[in-house]
Coordinates of C-alpha atoms and ligand atoms in Angstrom, one line a residue:
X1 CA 67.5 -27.1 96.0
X2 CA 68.5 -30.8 95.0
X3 CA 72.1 -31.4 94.3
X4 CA 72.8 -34.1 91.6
X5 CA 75.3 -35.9 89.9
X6 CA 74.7 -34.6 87.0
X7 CA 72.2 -32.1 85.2
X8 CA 71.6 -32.7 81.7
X9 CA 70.2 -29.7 79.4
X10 CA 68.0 -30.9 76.8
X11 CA 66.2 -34.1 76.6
X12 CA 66.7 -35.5 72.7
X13 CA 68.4 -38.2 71.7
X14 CA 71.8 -36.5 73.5
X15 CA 70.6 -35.4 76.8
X16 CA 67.7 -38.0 77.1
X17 CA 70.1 -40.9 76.3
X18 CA 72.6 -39.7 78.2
X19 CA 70.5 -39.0 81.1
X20 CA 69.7 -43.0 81.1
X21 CA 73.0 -44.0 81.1
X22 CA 74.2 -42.0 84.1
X23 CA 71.0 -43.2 85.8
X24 CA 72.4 -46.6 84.9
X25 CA 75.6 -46.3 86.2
X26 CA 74.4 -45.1 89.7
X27 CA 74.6 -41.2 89.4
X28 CA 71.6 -38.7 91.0
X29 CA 70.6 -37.1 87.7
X30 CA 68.3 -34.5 86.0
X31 CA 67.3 -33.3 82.9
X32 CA 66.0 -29.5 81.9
X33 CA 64.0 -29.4 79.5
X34 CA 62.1 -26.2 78.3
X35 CA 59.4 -28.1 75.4
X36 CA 56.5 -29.5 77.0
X37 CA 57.4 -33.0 76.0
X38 CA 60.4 -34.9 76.1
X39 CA 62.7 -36.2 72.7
X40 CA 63.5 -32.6 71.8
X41 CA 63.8 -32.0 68.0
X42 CA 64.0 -35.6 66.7
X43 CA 61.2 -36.7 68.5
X44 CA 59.0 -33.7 68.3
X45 CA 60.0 -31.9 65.0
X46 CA 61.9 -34.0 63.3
X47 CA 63.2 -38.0 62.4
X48 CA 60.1 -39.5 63.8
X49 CA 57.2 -37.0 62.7
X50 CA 58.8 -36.8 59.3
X51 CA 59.2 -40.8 58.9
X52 CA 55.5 -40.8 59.8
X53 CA 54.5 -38.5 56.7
X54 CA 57.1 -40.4 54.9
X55 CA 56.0 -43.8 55.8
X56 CA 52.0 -42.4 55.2
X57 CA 52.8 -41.2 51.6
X58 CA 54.6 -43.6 50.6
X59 CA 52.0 -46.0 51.2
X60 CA 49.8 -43.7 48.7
X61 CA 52.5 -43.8 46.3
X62 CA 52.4 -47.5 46.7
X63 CA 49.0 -47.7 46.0
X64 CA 48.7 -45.6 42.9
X65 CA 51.4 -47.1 41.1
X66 CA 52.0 -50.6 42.0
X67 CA 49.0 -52.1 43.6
X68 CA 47.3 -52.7 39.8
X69 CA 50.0 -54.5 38.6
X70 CA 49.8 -57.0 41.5
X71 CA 46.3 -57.4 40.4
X72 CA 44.8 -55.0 43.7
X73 CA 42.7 -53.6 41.9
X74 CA 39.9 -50.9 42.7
X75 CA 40.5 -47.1 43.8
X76 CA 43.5 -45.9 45.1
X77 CA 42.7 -43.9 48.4
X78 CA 42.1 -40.3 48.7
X79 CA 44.2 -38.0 51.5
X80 CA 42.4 -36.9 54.3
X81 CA 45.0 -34.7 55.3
X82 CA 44.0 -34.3 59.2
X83 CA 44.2 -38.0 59.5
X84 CA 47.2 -38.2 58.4
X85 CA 48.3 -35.1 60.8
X86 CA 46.6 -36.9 63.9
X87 CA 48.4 -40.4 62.9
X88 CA 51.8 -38.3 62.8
X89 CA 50.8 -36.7 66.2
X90 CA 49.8 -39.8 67.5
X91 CA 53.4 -41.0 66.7
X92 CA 55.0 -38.6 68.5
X93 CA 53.0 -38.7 71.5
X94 CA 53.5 -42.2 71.8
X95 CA 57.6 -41.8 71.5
X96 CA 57.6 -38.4 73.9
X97 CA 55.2 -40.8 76.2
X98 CA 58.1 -43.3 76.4
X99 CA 60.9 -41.1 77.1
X100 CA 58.7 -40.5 80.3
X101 CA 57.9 -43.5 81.3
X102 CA 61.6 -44.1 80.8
X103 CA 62.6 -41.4 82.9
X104 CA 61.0 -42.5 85.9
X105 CA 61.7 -46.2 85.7
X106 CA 65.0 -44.9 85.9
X107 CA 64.3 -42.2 88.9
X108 CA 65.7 -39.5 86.6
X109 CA 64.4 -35.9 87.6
X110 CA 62.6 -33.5 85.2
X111 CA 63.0 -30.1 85.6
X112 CA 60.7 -28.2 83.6
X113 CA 62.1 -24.8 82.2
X114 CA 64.7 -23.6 80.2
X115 CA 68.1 -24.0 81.9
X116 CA 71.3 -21.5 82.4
X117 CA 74.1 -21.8 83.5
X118 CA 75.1 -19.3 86.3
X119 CA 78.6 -20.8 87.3
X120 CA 80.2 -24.2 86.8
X121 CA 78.1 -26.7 89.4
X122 CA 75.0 -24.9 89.1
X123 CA 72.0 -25.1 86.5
X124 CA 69.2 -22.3 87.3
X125 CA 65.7 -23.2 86.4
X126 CA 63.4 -20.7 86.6
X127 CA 63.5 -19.3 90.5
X128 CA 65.5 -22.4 91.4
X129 CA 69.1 -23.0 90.9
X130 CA 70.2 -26.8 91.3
X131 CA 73.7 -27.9 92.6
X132 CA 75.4 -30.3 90.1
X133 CA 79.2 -31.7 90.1
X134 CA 78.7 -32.4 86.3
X135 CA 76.5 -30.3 83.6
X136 CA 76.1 -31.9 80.1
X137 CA 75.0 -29.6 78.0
X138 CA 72.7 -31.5 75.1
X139 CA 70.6 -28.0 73.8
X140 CA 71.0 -29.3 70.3
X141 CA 69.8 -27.1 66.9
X142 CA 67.7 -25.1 65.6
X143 CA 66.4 -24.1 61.5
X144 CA 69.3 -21.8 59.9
X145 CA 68.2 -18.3 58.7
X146 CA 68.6 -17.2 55.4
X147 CA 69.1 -13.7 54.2
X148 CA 66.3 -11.8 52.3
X149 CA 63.7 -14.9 53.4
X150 CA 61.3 -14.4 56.5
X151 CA 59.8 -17.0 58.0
X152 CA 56.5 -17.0 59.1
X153 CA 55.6 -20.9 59.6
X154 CA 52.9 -20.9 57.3
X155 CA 53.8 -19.9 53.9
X156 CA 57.1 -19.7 54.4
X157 CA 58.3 -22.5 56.9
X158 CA 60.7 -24.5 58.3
X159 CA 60.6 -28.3 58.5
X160 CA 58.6 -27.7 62.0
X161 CA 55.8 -25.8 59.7
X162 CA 56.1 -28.2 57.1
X163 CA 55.1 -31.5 58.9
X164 CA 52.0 -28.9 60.0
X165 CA 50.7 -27.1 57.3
X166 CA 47.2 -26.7 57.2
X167 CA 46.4 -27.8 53.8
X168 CA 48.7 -29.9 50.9
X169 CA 50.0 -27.1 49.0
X170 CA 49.3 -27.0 44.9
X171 CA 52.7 -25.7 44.6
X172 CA 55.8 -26.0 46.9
X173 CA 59.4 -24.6 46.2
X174 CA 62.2 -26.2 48.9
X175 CA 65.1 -24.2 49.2
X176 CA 68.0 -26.8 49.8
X177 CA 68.5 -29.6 48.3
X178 CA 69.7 -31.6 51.6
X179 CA 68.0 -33.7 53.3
X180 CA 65.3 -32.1 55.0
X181 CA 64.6 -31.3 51.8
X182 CA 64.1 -34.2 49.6
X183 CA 62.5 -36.0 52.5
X184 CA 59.7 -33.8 53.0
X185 CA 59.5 -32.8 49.2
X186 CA 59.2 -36.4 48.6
X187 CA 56.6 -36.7 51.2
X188 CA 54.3 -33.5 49.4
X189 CA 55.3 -34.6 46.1
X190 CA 53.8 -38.0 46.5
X191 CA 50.4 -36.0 48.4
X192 CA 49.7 -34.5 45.1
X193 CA 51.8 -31.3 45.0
X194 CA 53.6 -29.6 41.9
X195 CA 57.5 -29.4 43.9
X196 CA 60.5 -27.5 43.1
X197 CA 63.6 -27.9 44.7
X198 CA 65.9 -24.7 44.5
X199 CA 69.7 -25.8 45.5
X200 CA 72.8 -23.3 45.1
X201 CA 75.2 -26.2 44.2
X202 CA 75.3 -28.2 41.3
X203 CA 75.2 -31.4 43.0
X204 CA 72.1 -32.7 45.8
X205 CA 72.8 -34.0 49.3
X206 CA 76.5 -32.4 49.5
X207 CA 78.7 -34.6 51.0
X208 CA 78.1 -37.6 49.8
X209 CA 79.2 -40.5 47.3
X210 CA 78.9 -38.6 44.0
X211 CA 77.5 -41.7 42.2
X212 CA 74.9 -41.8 44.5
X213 CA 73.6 -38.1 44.2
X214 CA 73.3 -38.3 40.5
X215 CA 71.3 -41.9 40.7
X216 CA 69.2 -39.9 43.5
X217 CA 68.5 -37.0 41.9
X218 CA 68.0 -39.0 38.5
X219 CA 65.1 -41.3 40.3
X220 CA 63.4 -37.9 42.4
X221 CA 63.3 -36.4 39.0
X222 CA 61.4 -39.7 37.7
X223 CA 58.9 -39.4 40.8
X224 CA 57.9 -35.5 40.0
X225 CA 60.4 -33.2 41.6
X226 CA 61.4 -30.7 39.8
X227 CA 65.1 -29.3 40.1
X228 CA 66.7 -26.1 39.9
X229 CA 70.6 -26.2 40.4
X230 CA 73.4 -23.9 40.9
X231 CA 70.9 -21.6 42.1
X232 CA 70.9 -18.8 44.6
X233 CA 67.9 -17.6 46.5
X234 CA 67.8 -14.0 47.3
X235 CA 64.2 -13.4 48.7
X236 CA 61.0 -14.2 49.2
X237 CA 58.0 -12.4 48.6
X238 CA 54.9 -13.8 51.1
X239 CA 51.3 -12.7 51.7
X240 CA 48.6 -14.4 53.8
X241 CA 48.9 -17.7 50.7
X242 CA 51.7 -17.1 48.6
X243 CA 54.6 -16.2 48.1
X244 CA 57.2 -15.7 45.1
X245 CA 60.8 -16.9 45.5
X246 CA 63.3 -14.7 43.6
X247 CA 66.5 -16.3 42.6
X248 CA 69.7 -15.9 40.8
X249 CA 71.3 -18.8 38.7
X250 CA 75.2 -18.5 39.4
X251 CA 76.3 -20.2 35.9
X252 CA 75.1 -16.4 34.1
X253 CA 73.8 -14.3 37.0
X254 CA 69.9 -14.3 35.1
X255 CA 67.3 -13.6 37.9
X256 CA 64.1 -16.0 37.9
X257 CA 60.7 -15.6 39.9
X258 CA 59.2 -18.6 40.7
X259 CA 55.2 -19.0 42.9
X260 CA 54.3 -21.3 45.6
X261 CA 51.7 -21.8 47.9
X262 CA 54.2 -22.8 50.5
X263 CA 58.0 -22.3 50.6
X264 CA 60.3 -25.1 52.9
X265 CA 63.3 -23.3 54.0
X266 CA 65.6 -26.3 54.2
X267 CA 69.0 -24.5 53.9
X268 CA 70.5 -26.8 57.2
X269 CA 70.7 -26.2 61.1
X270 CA 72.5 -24.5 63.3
X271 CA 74.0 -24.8 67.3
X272 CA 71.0 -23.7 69.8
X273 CA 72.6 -22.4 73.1
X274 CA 70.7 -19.3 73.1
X275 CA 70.2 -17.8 77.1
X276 CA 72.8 -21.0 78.5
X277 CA 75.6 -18.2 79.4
X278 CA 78.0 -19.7 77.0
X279 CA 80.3 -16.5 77.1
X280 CA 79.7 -15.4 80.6
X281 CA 81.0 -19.1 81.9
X282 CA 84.0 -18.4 79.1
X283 CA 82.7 -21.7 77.2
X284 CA 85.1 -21.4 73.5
X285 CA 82.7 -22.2 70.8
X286 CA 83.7 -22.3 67.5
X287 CA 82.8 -19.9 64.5
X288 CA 80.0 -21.8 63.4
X289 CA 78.8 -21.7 67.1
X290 CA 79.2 -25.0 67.9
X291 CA 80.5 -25.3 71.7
X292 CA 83.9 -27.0 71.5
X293 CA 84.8 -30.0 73.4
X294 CA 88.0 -32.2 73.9
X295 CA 88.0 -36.0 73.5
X296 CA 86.3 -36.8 76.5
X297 CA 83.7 -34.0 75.5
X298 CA 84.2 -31.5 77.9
X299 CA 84.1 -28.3 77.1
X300 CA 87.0 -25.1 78.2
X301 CA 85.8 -25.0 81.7
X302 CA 85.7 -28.6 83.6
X303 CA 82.6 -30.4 84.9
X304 CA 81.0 -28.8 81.7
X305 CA 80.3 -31.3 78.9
X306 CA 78.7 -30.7 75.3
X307 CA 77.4 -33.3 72.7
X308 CA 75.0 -33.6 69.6
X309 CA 73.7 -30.9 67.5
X310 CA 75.5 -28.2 69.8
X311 CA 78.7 -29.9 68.9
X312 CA 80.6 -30.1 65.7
X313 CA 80.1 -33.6 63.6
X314 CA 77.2 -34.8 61.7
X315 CA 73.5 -33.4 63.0
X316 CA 72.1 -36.8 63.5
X317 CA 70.1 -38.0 66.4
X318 CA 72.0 -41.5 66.7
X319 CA 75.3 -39.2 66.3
X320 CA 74.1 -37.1 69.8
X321 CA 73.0 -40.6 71.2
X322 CA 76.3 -42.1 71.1
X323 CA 78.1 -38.6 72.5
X324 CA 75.5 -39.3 75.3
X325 CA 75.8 -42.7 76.5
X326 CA 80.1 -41.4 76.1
X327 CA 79.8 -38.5 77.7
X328 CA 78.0 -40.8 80.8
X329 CA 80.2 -43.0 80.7
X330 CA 83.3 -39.8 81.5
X331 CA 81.1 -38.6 83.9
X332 CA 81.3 -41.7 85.4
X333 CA 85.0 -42.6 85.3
X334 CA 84.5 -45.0 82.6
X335 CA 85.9 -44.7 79.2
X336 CA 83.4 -43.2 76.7
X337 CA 84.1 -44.4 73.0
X338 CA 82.5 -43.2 70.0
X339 CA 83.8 -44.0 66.5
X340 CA 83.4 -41.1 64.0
X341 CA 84.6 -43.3 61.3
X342 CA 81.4 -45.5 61.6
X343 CA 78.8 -43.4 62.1
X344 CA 76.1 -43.9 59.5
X345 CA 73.7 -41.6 57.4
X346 CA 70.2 -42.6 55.8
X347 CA 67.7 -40.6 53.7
X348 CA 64.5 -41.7 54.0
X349 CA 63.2 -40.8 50.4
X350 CA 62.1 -43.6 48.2
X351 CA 64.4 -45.3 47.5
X352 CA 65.9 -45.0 50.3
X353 CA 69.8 -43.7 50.4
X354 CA 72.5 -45.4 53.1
X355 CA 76.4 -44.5 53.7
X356 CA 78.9 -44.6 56.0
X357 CA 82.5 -44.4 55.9
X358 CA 85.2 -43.1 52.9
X359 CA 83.6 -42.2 49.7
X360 CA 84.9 -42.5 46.3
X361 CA 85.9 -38.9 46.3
X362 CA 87.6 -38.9 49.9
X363 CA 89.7 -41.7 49.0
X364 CA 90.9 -39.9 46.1
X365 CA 91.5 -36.6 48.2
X366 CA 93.5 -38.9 50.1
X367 CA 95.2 -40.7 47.4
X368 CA 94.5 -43.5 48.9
X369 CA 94.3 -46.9 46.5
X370 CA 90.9 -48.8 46.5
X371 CA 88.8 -51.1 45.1
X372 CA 85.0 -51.2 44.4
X373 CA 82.7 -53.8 44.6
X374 CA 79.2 -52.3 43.3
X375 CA 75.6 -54.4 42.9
X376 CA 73.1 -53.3 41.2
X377 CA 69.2 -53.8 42.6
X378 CA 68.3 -55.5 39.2
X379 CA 70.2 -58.3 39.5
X380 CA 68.6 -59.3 43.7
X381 CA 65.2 -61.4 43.1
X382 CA 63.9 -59.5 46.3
X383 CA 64.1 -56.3 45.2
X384 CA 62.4 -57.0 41.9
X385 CA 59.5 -58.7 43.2
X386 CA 58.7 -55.9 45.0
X387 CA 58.7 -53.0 42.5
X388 CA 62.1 -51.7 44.4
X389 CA 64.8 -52.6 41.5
X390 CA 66.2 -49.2 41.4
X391 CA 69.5 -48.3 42.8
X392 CA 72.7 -50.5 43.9
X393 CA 75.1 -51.6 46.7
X394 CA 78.7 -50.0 46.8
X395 CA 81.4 -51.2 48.7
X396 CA 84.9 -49.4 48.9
X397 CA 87.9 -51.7 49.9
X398 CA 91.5 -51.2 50.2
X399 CA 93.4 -52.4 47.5
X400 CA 95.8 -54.0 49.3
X401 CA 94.0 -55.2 52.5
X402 CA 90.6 -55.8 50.9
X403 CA 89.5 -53.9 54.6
X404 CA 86.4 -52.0 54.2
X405 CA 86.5 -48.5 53.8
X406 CA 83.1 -47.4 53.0
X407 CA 79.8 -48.5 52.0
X408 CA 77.0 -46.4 50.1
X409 CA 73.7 -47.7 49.2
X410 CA 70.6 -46.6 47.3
X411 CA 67.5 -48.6 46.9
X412 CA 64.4 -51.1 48.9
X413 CA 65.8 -50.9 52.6
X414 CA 69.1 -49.2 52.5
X415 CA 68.9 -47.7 55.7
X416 CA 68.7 -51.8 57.4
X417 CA 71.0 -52.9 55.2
X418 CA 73.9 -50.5 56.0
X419 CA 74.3 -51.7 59.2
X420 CA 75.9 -55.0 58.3
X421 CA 78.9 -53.4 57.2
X422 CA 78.7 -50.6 60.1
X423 CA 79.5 -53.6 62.7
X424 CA 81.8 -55.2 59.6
X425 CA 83.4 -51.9 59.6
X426 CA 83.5 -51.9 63.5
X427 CA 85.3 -55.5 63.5
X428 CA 87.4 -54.4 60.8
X429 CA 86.2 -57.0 58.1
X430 CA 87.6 -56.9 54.7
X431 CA 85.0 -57.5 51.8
X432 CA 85.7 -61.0 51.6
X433 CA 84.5 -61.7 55.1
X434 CA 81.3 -60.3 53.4
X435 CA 81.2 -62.0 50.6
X436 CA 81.9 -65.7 52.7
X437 CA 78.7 -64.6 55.2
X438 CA 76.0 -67.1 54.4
X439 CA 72.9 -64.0 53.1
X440 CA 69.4 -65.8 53.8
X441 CA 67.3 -66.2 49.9
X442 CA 65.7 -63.9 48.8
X443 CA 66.8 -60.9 50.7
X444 CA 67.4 -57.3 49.5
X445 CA 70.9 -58.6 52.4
X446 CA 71.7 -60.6 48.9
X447 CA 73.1 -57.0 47.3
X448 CA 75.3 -56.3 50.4
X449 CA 77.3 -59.9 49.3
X450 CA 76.8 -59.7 45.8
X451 CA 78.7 -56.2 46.0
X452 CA 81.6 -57.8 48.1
X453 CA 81.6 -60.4 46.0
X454 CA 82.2 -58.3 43.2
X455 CA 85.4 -56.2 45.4
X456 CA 87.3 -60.4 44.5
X457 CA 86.3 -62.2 41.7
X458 CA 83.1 -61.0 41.1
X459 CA 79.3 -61.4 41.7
X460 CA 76.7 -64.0 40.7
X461 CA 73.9 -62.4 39.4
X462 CA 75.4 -59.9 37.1
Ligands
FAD26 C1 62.8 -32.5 60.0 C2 64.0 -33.2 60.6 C3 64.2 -34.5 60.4 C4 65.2 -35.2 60.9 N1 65.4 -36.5 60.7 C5 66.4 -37.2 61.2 C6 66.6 -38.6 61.0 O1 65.8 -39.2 60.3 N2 67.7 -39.2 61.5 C7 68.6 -38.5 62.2 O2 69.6 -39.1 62.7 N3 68.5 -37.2 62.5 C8 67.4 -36.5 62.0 N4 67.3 -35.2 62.3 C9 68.3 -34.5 63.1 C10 68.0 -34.8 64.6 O3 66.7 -34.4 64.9 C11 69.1 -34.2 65.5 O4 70.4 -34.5 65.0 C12 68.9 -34.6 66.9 O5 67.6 -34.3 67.4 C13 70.0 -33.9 67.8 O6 69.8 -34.3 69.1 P1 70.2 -33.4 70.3 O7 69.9 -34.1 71.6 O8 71.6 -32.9 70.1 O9 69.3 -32.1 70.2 P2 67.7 -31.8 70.1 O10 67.0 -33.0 69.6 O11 67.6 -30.6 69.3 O12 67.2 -31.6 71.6 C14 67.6 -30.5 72.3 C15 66.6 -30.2 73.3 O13 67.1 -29.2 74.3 C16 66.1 -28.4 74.7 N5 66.8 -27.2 75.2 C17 67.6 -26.3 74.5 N6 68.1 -25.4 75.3 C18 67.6 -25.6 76.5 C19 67.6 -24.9 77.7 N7 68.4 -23.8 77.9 N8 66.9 -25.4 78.8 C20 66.1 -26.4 78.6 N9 66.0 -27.1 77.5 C21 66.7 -26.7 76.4 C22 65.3 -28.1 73.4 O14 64.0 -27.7 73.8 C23 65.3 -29.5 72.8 O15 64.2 -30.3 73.2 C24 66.2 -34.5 61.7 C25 66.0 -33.1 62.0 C26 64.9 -32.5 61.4 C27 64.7 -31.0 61.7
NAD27 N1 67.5 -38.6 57.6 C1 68.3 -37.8 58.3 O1 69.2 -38.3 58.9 C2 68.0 -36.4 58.5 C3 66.7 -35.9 58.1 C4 66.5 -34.5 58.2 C5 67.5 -33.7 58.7 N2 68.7 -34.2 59.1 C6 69.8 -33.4 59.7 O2 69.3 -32.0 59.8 C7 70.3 -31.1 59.3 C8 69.7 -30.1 58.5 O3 69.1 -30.6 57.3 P1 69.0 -29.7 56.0 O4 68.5 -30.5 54.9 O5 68.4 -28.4 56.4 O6 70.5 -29.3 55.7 P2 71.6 -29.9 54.7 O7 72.9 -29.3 55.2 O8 71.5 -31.4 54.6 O9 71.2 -29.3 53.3 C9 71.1 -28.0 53.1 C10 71.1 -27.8 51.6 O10 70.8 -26.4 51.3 C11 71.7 -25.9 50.3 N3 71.7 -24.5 50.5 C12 72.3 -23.7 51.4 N4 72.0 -22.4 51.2 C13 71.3 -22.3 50.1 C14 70.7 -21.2 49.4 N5 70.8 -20.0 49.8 N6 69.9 -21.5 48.3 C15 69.8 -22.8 47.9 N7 70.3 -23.8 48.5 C16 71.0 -23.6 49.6 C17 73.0 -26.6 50.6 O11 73.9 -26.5 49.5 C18 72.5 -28.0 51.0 O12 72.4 -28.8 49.8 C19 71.3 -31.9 58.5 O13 72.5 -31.8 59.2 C20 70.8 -33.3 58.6 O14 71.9 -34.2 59.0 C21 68.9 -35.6 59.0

């Protein structure tokens, strides 16, 4: 069979980006993938169809409460659900098109199957094993199981049954208040449906800038979603159209029962390397089962290298991109970079939710003296014009240096406007440099100033 540079298994935002690069530095490479379209779980299961039913319902939401006051006045518009399924799949299409098109404009092979690996420098693909001096193995995630709760993809799903279902359910209970979570409750809750969100801690969206997940969960609660906190789920009952969701509140141990037509299991993801030979190669992976890789993302046994979801780090498609277009660049001789300091996270709810870096509670683990500049939506012309006032800019400096540390945002845009202080952060600006950047009038950009403004001697429009 072929012999190649380099064999990449998986093609999402990992393997398929990675697969580029080393095409673009002048190596012979392939990609297994076992789907029948390329983009793996982002671009088939995941970011893109989920920003369509996003982007859809939010345009409904839109319409029903903010057109009238603009003076469009008339009907809002009724769902028709299978439209709005065909648009998402017409999305998708589109984006797994283009990673094709991509792949050959850049004479990269597919080889359709699912990949093992027999020994280091071979990848076997069905009946055919394929000589490679480098395998990157980019086999991402897959839905994490929870005890006591079956999944059958129609009452009880995943987020790959969710952006499917066959009709909008009357009533939905999400288990997990993450992100899959509050996106695609956000996305049913604005379609009409009664949603509960079930999370075992006290806070949502763990992890993050603790200011932000009480303004969040604050403004869901506003839109309709209903939350149940500190709760564990310990089953779930399903027939052919319901099920019941039995769980345990940890503050006193009572045991609740609450319906649904549909239940999202959004309790997070976990590594896929299912039938690669991990063990038999002698691979280390880590408890969690992520494979584990050095700094040049190799894993225990050379000329085999790991990156996105299978990994450690963050399970974000731009995450695996980066550890792709590094990894290439190693493969290559080059030296890959990827700065895990900078890498930034975005929920796409309404508003929408933005961070990267320190947050106020890291810092403090780290007793580490700061400063914070905050801006509230209110005060940005922009942002008030257009019905998207809620929420505010953060911006965490050092005390002494004024350097930027972190940055978390909520409200109209957020996931734009975090990327000015990503490449501030990259060039190691402190918040003054911000604040003495020209912003264009009226932008929602305004708030990123305004709130490094306010880390000196303060901000205008407050
Ligand atoms: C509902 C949802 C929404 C999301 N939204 C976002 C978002 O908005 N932004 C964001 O950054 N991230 C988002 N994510 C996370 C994002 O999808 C992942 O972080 C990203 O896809 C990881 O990329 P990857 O290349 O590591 O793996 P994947 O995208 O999972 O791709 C792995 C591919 O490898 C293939 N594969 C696995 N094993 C084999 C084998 N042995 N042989 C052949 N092929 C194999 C799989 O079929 C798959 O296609 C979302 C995830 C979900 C589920
Ligand atoms: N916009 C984005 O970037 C985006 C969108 C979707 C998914 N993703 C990625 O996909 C991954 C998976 O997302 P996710 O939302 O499933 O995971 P998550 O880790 O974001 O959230 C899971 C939530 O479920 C809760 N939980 C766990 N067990 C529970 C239980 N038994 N009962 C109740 N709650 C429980 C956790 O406390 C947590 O709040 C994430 O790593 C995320 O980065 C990213």
């Amino acid at each position: 069979m072929a012999n190649y540079d380099v064999i990449v298994i998986g093609a999402g935002p990992g393997g398929y980006v990675c697969a580029i690069r080393c095409a673009q530095l002048g190596l012979k490479t392939a990609v297994v993938e076992g789907r029948e379209t390329l983009g793996g779980t982002c671009l088939n299961v995941g970011c893109i169809p989920s920003k369509a039913l996003l982007h859809a319902s939010h345009q409904l939401h839109e319409a029903e409460h903010n057109f009238a006051k603009m003076g469009l006045k008339g009907k809002s518009p009724s769902v028709d659900w299978k439209q709005m399924l065909a648009y998402k799949d017409e999305v998708i299409e589109g984006n797994t098109k283009g990673i094709e098109f991509l792949f050959k404009k850049n004479k990269i092979d597919w080889l359709k199957g699912w990949g093992s690996i027999p020994e280091a420098g071979k990848v076997k693909v069905g009946d055919d094993t394929h000589e490679a001096k480098n395998i990157i193995i980019a086999s991402g995630s897959e839905p994490a199981s929870l005890p006591g709760v079956e999944v059958d993809e129609k009452v009880v799903v995943t987020s790959t049954g969710a952006l499917e279902l066959g009709k909008i359910p009357k009533k939905m209970v999400v288990i997990g208040a993450g992100v899959i979570g509050l996106e695609l409750g956000s996305v049913y809750q604005r379609l009409g449906a009664e949603v509960t969100v079930i999370e075992y801690l006290d806070v949502i969206t763990p992890g993050m800038d603790g200011e932000v997940q009480k303004t969040l969960q604050r403004i869901l609660k506003k839109q309709g979603l209903n939350f149940v906190m500190g709760a564990a789920v310990q089953k779930t009952e399903a027939t052919k159209t319901k099920a019941k969701v039995t769980y345990k509140l940890r503050k006193d141990d009572s045991e609740h029962v609450i319906d649904a037509d549909t239940v999202l299991v959004a309790t997070g993801r976990r590594p896929y390397t299912k039938g690669l030979g991990l063990d038999e190669l002698g691979i280390e992976t880590t408890k969690g089962g992520q494979i584990k890789v050095g700094k040049d993302w190799q894993t225990s046994v050379k000329g085999i290298y790991a990156i996105g979801d299978a990994i450690e780090g963050p399970m974000l498609a731009h995450k695996a991109e980066d550890e792709g277009m590094a990894a290439a660049e190693q493969v290559a001789g080059k030296h890959g970079h990827v700065n895990y300091g900078v890498i930034p996270g975005v929920i796409y709810t309404w508003p929408e939710v933005a961070n990267v870096g320190e947050t106020e509670e890291s810092l403090k683990d780290q007793g580490r003296a700061y400063k914070t500049g905050k801006f509230m939506f209110m005060g940005n012309g922009r942002a008030k014009a257009n019905f998207a006032a809620d929420g505010f800019v953060k911006i965490l400096a050092d005390k002494e240096t004024d350097r930027i540390l972190g940055a978390h945002i909520i409200g109209p845009a957020a996931g734009e406007l975090i990327h000015e202080l990503c490449v501030a952060m990259e060039f190691g600006a402190s918040a003054e440099d911000l604040a003495l950047t020209c912003h264009a009038h009226p932008t929602y950009s305004e708030a990123v100033r305004e709130a490094a403004l306010a880390c000196g001697d303060g901000p205008i429009h407050s």
